[in-house]
Short mmCIF file of C-alpha atoms and ligand atoms in Angstrom, two decimals:
data_model
loop_
_atom_site.label_atom_id
_atom_site.label_comp_id
_atom_site.label_asym_id
_atom_site.label_seq_id
_atom_site.Cartn_x
_atom_site.Cartn_y
_atom_site.Cartn_z
CA MET B 15 -50.11 -233.33 104.88
CA ASN B 16 -50.20 -231.23 108.04
CA GLU B 17 -53.47 -229.69 109.23
CA LEU B 18 -53.58 -225.95 108.69
CA GLY B 19 -55.12 -223.56 111.21
CA ARG B 20 -58.75 -222.55 110.67
CA LEU B 21 -60.25 -219.07 110.85
CA GLU B 22 -62.21 -220.17 113.93
CA ASP B 23 -58.90 -220.96 115.69
CA LEU B 24 -58.00 -217.26 115.71
CA PRO B 25 -59.14 -214.80 118.41
CA ALA B 26 -62.23 -212.89 117.22
CA ASP B 27 -60.69 -209.49 118.01
CA TYR B 28 -57.62 -210.42 115.95
CA VAL B 29 -59.80 -211.40 112.96
CA ALA B 30 -61.75 -208.14 113.37
CA ALA B 31 -58.49 -206.14 113.46
CA LEU B 32 -57.33 -207.80 110.24
CA LYS B 33 -60.66 -207.14 108.53
CA ALA B 34 -60.57 -203.46 109.50
CA GLN B 35 -57.24 -203.17 107.66
CA ASN B 36 -58.40 -205.18 104.58
CA LEU B 37 -56.11 -208.05 105.55
CA VAL B 38 -56.80 -211.78 105.32
CA PRO B 39 -54.79 -214.66 106.83
CA LEU B 40 -53.70 -216.99 104.04
CA TRP B 41 -53.41 -220.25 105.96
CA PRO B 42 -57.15 -220.93 106.55
CA ASN B 43 -57.75 -220.42 102.80
CA LEU B 44 -54.62 -222.01 101.35
CA ARG B 45 -56.03 -225.49 100.64
CA GLY B 46 -59.11 -223.93 99.05
CA VAL B 47 -57.15 -222.02 96.42
CA LEU B 48 -54.42 -224.66 96.03
CA PRO B 49 -56.01 -228.09 96.47
CA PRO B 50 -53.81 -231.20 96.39
CA GLY B 51 -53.14 -232.88 93.02
CA LYS B 52 -56.08 -231.54 91.03
CA PRO B 53 -57.89 -228.20 90.78
CA THR B 54 -61.37 -227.59 92.14
CA LEU B 55 -63.60 -227.88 89.06
CA HIS B 56 -66.73 -225.76 88.94
CA THR B 57 -67.43 -226.78 85.34
CA ARG B 58 -69.98 -229.60 85.39
CA ALA B 59 -70.50 -231.98 82.48
CA THR B 60 -73.71 -230.58 80.98
CA HIS B 61 -75.85 -231.52 77.96
CA TRP B 62 -77.99 -228.98 76.09
CA PRO B 63 -80.31 -230.87 73.69
CA TYR B 64 -81.20 -228.82 70.61
CA ALA B 65 -84.77 -230.17 70.76
CA ALA B 66 -85.19 -228.29 74.06
CA ILE B 67 -83.44 -225.07 72.94
CA ARG B 68 -85.06 -224.63 69.51
CA PRO B 69 -88.72 -224.03 70.51
CA LEU B 70 -87.67 -221.60 73.26
CA LEU B 71 -85.45 -219.71 70.84
CA ILE B 72 -88.23 -219.53 68.23
CA GLN B 73 -90.49 -218.25 71.03
CA ALA B 74 -87.90 -215.57 71.84
CA GLY B 75 -88.30 -214.47 68.22
CA GLU B 76 -92.02 -213.97 68.81
CA ILE B 77 -91.66 -212.24 72.17
CA THR B 78 -88.65 -209.99 71.58
CA PRO B 79 -88.01 -207.94 68.41
CA ILE B 80 -84.39 -207.82 67.29
CA GLU B 81 -84.28 -204.06 67.96
CA LYS B 82 -84.89 -204.78 71.66
CA ALA B 83 -82.38 -207.61 71.85
CA GLU B 84 -79.55 -206.50 69.54
CA ARG B 85 -78.47 -210.15 69.67
CA ARG B 86 -81.29 -212.66 70.27
CA VAL B 87 -79.48 -215.38 72.17
CA LEU B 88 -80.24 -218.08 74.71
CA VAL B 89 -77.10 -218.71 76.73
CA LEU B 90 -76.03 -222.31 77.42
CA ALA B 91 -75.06 -221.80 81.04
CA ASN B 92 -73.23 -224.29 83.23
CA PRO B 93 -75.05 -224.87 86.54
CA GLY B 94 -71.71 -225.60 88.21
CA HIS B 95 -70.72 -221.95 87.75
CA GLY B 96 -74.23 -220.59 88.57
CA LEU B 97 -76.52 -219.86 85.63
CA GLU B 98 -76.27 -216.07 86.05
CA LYS B 99 -72.53 -216.22 85.29
CA MET B 100 -73.36 -217.27 81.71
CA GLN B 101 -70.31 -219.54 81.44
CA ALA B 102 -70.00 -223.00 79.92
CA SER B 103 -66.55 -223.38 81.49
CA ALA B 104 -63.95 -221.12 83.13
CA ALA B 105 -63.07 -219.47 79.80
CA MET B 106 -65.90 -220.45 77.42
CA TYR B 107 -69.29 -218.86 76.76
CA LEU B 108 -71.89 -220.61 74.57
CA GLY B 109 -75.10 -219.21 73.14
CA MET B 110 -77.67 -220.14 70.50
CA GLN B 111 -78.59 -217.13 68.38
CA LEU B 112 -81.70 -216.66 66.23
CA LEU B 113 -81.97 -214.31 63.25
CA LEU B 114 -85.29 -214.13 61.39
CA PRO B 115 -85.74 -213.24 57.70
CA GLY B 116 -85.24 -209.52 57.10
CA GLU B 117 -83.64 -208.88 60.49
CA TRP B 118 -80.34 -207.10 61.06
CA ALA B 119 -78.12 -207.34 64.13
CA PRO B 120 -76.19 -204.05 64.00
CA SER B 121 -72.45 -203.63 63.69
CA HIS B 122 -70.24 -203.60 66.75
CA ARG B 123 -66.82 -204.73 67.87
CA HIS B 124 -65.58 -205.93 71.21
CA THR B 125 -62.58 -207.29 73.03
CA PRO B 126 -63.78 -210.91 73.50
CA ASN B 127 -63.13 -213.23 70.54
CA ALA B 128 -66.13 -215.01 69.05
CA VAL B 129 -66.89 -217.72 66.51
CA ARG B 130 -70.21 -218.83 65.03
CA MET B 131 -71.02 -222.44 64.09
CA VAL B 132 -74.10 -222.39 61.85
CA VAL B 133 -76.74 -224.89 63.00
CA GLU B 134 -79.71 -224.44 60.66
CA GLY B 135 -81.31 -222.28 57.96
CA GLU B 136 -79.94 -220.37 55.01
CA GLY B 137 -79.90 -216.84 53.67
CA ALA B 138 -78.13 -215.18 56.62
CA TRP B 139 -74.72 -213.59 56.43
CA SER B 140 -72.21 -212.12 58.82
CA THR B 141 -70.06 -209.20 57.70
CA VAL B 142 -66.75 -209.34 59.58
CA ASP B 143 -64.08 -206.69 59.00
CA GLY B 144 -65.81 -205.76 55.71
CA GLU B 145 -65.97 -209.36 54.43
CA LYS B 146 -69.50 -210.62 53.84
CA CYS B 147 -69.57 -214.27 54.95
CA PRO B 148 -72.53 -216.43 53.90
CA MET B 149 -73.79 -218.56 56.79
CA LEU B 150 -74.39 -222.14 55.66
CA ARG B 151 -74.94 -225.07 58.00
CA GLY B 152 -71.67 -226.26 59.55
CA ASP B 153 -69.70 -223.17 58.50
CA LEU B 154 -67.36 -221.69 61.10
CA ILE B 155 -67.12 -217.89 60.99
CA LEU B 156 -64.59 -216.00 63.11
CA THR B 157 -65.06 -212.65 64.78
CA PRO B 158 -61.67 -212.19 66.41
CA THR B 159 -61.05 -209.51 69.02
CA GLY B 160 -61.58 -205.95 67.82
CA LEU B 161 -63.08 -206.71 64.39
CA TRP B 162 -66.38 -205.09 63.34
CA HIS B 163 -69.21 -207.56 62.82
CA GLU B 164 -72.92 -207.49 61.99
CA HIS B 165 -75.45 -210.11 60.94
CA GLY B 166 -78.18 -209.86 58.31
CA HIS B 167 -80.72 -212.18 56.72
CA ASP B 168 -82.00 -212.09 53.10
CA GLY B 169 -83.62 -215.56 53.22
CA THR B 170 -87.03 -216.93 54.14
CA VAL B 171 -86.45 -219.32 57.07
CA PRO B 172 -85.11 -218.78 60.61
CA VAL B 173 -81.33 -219.06 60.90
CA ILE B 174 -79.80 -220.36 64.13
CA TRP B 175 -76.16 -220.58 65.07
CA LEU B 176 -73.98 -221.46 68.04
CA ASP B 177 -71.82 -218.61 69.37
CA VAL B 178 -68.60 -219.52 71.21
CA LEU B 179 -66.78 -216.69 72.98
CA ASP B 180 -63.94 -216.37 75.47
CA LEU B 181 -66.11 -213.82 77.30
CA PRO B 182 -65.81 -215.33 80.82
CA LEU B 183 -62.03 -214.99 80.73
CA VAL B 184 -61.99 -211.55 79.11
CA TYR B 185 -64.63 -210.36 81.60
CA TYR B 186 -62.65 -211.81 84.54
CA MET B 187 -59.58 -209.90 83.33
CA GLU B 188 -61.63 -206.64 83.43
CA THR B 189 -60.95 -206.16 79.71
CA SER B 190 -64.45 -206.79 78.28
CA TYR B 191 -66.15 -203.90 76.46
CA HIS B 192 -67.83 -203.10 73.13
CA VAL B 193 -68.11 -200.22 70.66
CA ASN B 194 -71.14 -199.71 68.38
CA GLY B 195 -70.71 -198.73 64.74
CA GLY B 196 -72.61 -198.09 61.53
CA ARG B 197 -73.29 -200.51 58.70
CA GLN B 198 -69.99 -201.74 57.29
CA GLU B 199 -68.91 -201.16 53.74
CA VAL B 200 -68.42 -204.57 52.15
CA THR B 201 -65.06 -205.01 50.47
CA PRO B 202 -64.47 -207.65 47.77
CA GLY B 203 -62.57 -210.87 48.46
CA GLN B 204 -63.11 -214.00 50.53
CA GLY B 205 -60.30 -215.36 52.70
CA GLU B 206 -61.32 -218.97 52.06
CA ARG B 207 -60.72 -218.46 48.33
CA SER B 208 -57.18 -217.20 48.91
CA TYR B 209 -56.42 -220.23 51.09
CA ALA B 210 -58.39 -222.81 49.12
CA ARG B 211 -55.82 -225.64 49.33
CA GLY B 212 -53.71 -226.72 52.31
CA GLY B 213 -50.02 -225.94 52.09
CA LEU B 214 -50.42 -223.43 49.27
CA LEU B 215 -50.19 -219.85 50.44
CA PRO B 216 -51.12 -216.74 48.46
CA THR B 217 -47.91 -214.88 47.68
CA PRO B 218 -48.42 -211.33 46.51
CA VAL B 219 -45.43 -210.10 44.50
CA PHE B 220 -45.82 -206.51 45.68
CA GLU B 221 -47.96 -205.56 48.66
CA ARG B 222 -48.30 -208.05 51.46
CA SER B 223 -51.54 -208.15 53.46
CA ASN B 224 -51.13 -207.13 57.06
CA LYS B 225 -54.34 -208.79 58.18
CA ALA B 226 -53.85 -210.67 61.46
CA TYR B 227 -56.85 -212.86 60.56
CA PRO B 228 -56.68 -213.50 56.80
CA MET B 229 -59.37 -216.21 56.80
CA LEU B 230 -62.67 -215.50 58.55
CA ARG B 231 -64.96 -218.21 57.11
CA TYR B 232 -64.24 -221.94 57.15
CA PRO B 233 -66.91 -223.50 54.91
CA TRP B 234 -68.25 -226.81 56.20
CA ALA B 235 -67.96 -228.31 52.70
CA ASP B 236 -64.16 -227.79 52.90
CA ALA B 237 -63.76 -228.96 56.51
CA ARG B 238 -65.86 -232.07 55.80
CA ALA B 239 -63.86 -232.84 52.65
CA ALA B 240 -60.61 -232.45 54.63
CA LEU B 241 -61.86 -234.95 57.24
CA GLU B 242 -62.98 -237.46 54.58
CA SER B 243 -59.63 -237.15 52.85
CA LEU B 244 -57.72 -237.52 56.13
CA ALA B 245 -59.81 -240.58 57.05
CA ALA B 246 -59.04 -242.20 53.69
CA ASN B 247 -55.32 -241.57 54.19
CA GLN B 248 -55.02 -242.90 57.78
CA PRO B 249 -55.20 -246.31 59.40
CA PRO B 250 -58.68 -246.89 60.88
CA GLU B 251 -57.46 -246.84 64.51
CA GLN B 252 -56.24 -243.25 64.24
CA ALA B 253 -58.47 -240.34 65.28
CA VAL B 254 -59.65 -238.18 62.39
CA GLN B 255 -59.46 -234.57 63.55
CA ILE B 256 -58.58 -231.18 62.06
CA THR B 257 -57.77 -227.86 63.73
CA TYR B 258 -59.22 -224.59 62.48
CA ALA B 259 -55.96 -222.72 61.97
CA ASN B 260 -54.80 -219.33 60.80
CA PRO B 261 -53.57 -220.46 57.34
CA GLN B 262 -50.87 -217.80 57.26
CA THR B 263 -49.22 -218.68 60.59
CA GLY B 264 -50.39 -222.24 61.30
CA ALA B 265 -51.40 -221.12 64.79
CA HIS B 266 -54.87 -221.62 66.24
CA ALA B 267 -57.51 -219.55 64.40
CA GLU B 268 -58.00 -217.38 67.51
CA ASN B 269 -55.80 -216.47 70.48
CA ILE B 270 -57.62 -217.94 73.45
CA LEU B 271 -59.91 -220.81 72.41
CA GLY B 272 -59.14 -223.73 70.08
CA PHE B 273 -61.57 -225.02 67.44
CA TYR B 274 -61.58 -228.45 65.79
CA ALA B 275 -63.71 -230.78 63.70
CA LEU B 276 -63.61 -234.49 64.43
CA MET B 277 -64.98 -237.38 62.41
CA LEU B 278 -66.09 -240.54 64.20
CA ARG B 279 -66.09 -243.43 61.79
CA PRO B 280 -69.15 -245.73 61.82
CA GLY B 281 -69.13 -247.57 65.16
CA GLN B 282 -65.91 -245.87 66.33
CA THR B 283 -65.14 -245.38 70.02
CA LEU B 284 -62.49 -242.82 70.89
CA THR B 285 -61.12 -242.26 74.40
CA LEU B 286 -59.52 -238.83 74.52
CA PRO B 287 -56.37 -238.15 76.52
CA THR B 288 -57.12 -236.53 79.88
CA ARG B 289 -55.96 -232.91 79.61
CA SER B 290 -56.23 -229.67 81.56
CA PRO B 291 -58.53 -227.69 79.17
CA ALA B 292 -62.31 -227.93 79.37
CA MET B 293 -64.02 -228.99 76.13
CA VAL B 294 -67.26 -228.37 74.26
CA PHE B 295 -68.76 -230.88 71.80
CA HIS B 296 -71.40 -229.98 69.23
CA VAL B 297 -72.83 -232.41 66.65
CA ILE B 298 -72.67 -231.08 63.09
CA GLU B 299 -73.87 -234.35 61.52
CA GLY B 300 -74.87 -237.67 63.04
CA SER B 301 -75.10 -238.60 66.73
CA ALA B 302 -72.67 -239.64 69.44
CA HIS B 303 -72.47 -240.94 72.98
CA VAL B 304 -70.27 -238.71 75.11
CA GLN B 305 -69.08 -240.21 78.37
CA VAL B 306 -67.55 -237.82 80.92
CA THR B 307 -66.24 -239.88 83.87
CA ASP B 308 -69.43 -241.74 84.83
CA GLN B 309 -71.96 -239.50 83.07
CA ASN B 310 -73.35 -240.49 79.68
CA PHE B 311 -75.00 -238.16 77.19
CA LEU B 312 -76.52 -239.20 73.86
CA LEU B 313 -75.97 -236.22 71.57
CA ALA B 314 -78.37 -235.95 68.65
CA GLU B 315 -77.66 -233.69 65.67
CA ALA B 316 -77.20 -230.03 66.77
CA ASP B 317 -76.87 -231.00 70.45
CA THR B 318 -74.10 -229.48 72.54
CA CYS B 319 -72.35 -230.62 75.72
CA CYS B 320 -69.34 -229.63 77.77
CA ALA B 321 -66.79 -231.49 79.86
CA PRO B 322 -64.50 -230.05 82.55
CA GLY B 323 -60.73 -230.28 82.21
CA TYR B 324 -58.66 -232.98 83.97
CA THR B 325 -61.48 -235.42 83.22
CA PRO B 326 -61.51 -238.50 80.97
CA VAL B 327 -63.88 -238.26 77.98
CA THR B 328 -64.92 -241.09 75.65
CA LEU B 329 -66.74 -240.45 72.38
CA ARG B 330 -68.70 -243.18 70.64
CA ASN B 331 -70.46 -242.91 67.30
CA ALA B 332 -74.11 -243.84 67.91
CA SER B 333 -74.34 -245.17 64.33
CA SER B 334 -72.63 -248.30 63.02
CA THR B 335 -73.26 -247.32 59.39
CA GLU B 336 -72.74 -243.52 59.12
CA ALA B 337 -69.89 -241.24 60.12
CA THR B 338 -70.56 -238.61 62.82
CA PHE B 339 -69.01 -235.14 62.64
CA LEU B 340 -68.36 -233.09 65.78
CA PHE B 341 -67.36 -229.49 66.23
CA ILE B 342 -65.10 -229.10 69.27
CA ALA B 343 -64.09 -225.96 71.15
CA ASP B 344 -61.56 -225.99 73.98
CA GLU B 345 -59.21 -223.89 76.10
CA THR B 346 -55.95 -225.32 74.71
CA PRO B 347 -54.36 -222.11 73.27
CA LEU B 348 -55.04 -220.34 76.56
CA HIS B 349 -53.53 -223.11 78.68
CA GLN B 350 -50.53 -223.43 76.37
CA LYS B 351 -49.81 -219.71 76.33
CA LEU B 352 -50.09 -219.51 80.11
CA GLY B 353 -47.90 -222.60 80.59
CA VAL B 354 -50.55 -224.53 82.56
CA TYR B 355 -51.43 -227.01 79.77
CA GLU B 356 -51.00 -230.63 80.83
CA THR B 357 -52.01 -234.16 79.97
CA ARG B 358 -52.62 -236.86 82.56
CA PRO B 359 -52.11 -240.60 82.16
C1 1HN D 20 -71.93 -210.85 70.48
O1 1HN D 20 -71.35 -209.74 70.02
C2 1HN D 20 -72.62 -211.68 69.60
O2 1HN D 20 -72.10 -210.40 67.69
C3 1HN D 20 -73.18 -212.84 70.09
O3 1HN D 20 -73.47 -212.01 67.47
C4 1HN D 20 -73.10 -213.18 71.41
C5 1HN D 20 -72.35 -212.67 73.65
C6 1HN D 20 -71.71 -211.86 74.51
C7 1HN D 20 -71.11 -210.70 74.08
C8 1HN D 20 -71.17 -210.35 72.76
C9 1HN D 20 -72.73 -211.34 68.15
C10 1HN D 20 -72.43 -212.34 72.30
C11 1HN D 20 -71.84 -211.16 71.84
#
């Protein structure tokens, strides 16, 4: 590779003349924006133990009333991007949200897509596009772009969930904004009841639904049962993973980020293919060792970690007797749609 000229090689008055005209020479910056063979990765493998987050989140509940916060969230920020950027990776935002009994997080809608993975508690609900979704541990609830959503809590214990949004990307595109609204009218019907069995689609004889997102809640009981059933039907060396899909189209549940649940059999070690998208791992049940290149994290239940793209990841169940269940979020739909998705040997 030939050496490219540096900015310091240029006459100072020439550089000043360029700057005065809002011009920049490409060649001193070319290798920076187009490095050889592999991108510059700002995303750093990072582990956020739930044991560290939980007391600070509960404390936020004591310090800050919901009316002052609107959404009471501690953001899981990646130091490789700078904490103030509030990104877990280039396209992913993560936050842990607390809702206390009797609280209400008012209705709004926004351009970024969100999902919630319920971590603990019971009695809370999220109303999305008029559908009231109970929030039980392990449930995945979608709030796709543009849909009204609000959270309420009729129970007696704190409820905590993990928010995953494509906010960093949508913000970068200068397309991120929100609109506030009033309390939603709840309409009858639950998407997960219409799509209760794989491969069997509701088929109205007269009017067809025009909902782009016909299923908003993926109960953990169903996802877990699907993994158990898949595991029983596959040879033990095969990975046991499901994708949260739009049941009407078979596409990813949302447009930008991909969501999956993975079961590690007792004692199983799984080396993932090296791929371009960054990934997030969150333990729904059990515990796992996550190795990202030469870093090792032991994830306890409710812990979360992230891994940059283009990086080998090995998952190992920390138990030799119990299965471990992981929730995974990644940037696959985005990379595929943009044509930059790749796997590496
Ligand atoms: C949001 O609307 C929620 O509705 C949570 O619960 C986290 C982070 C950034 C922007 C919007 C919610 C969010 C958010």
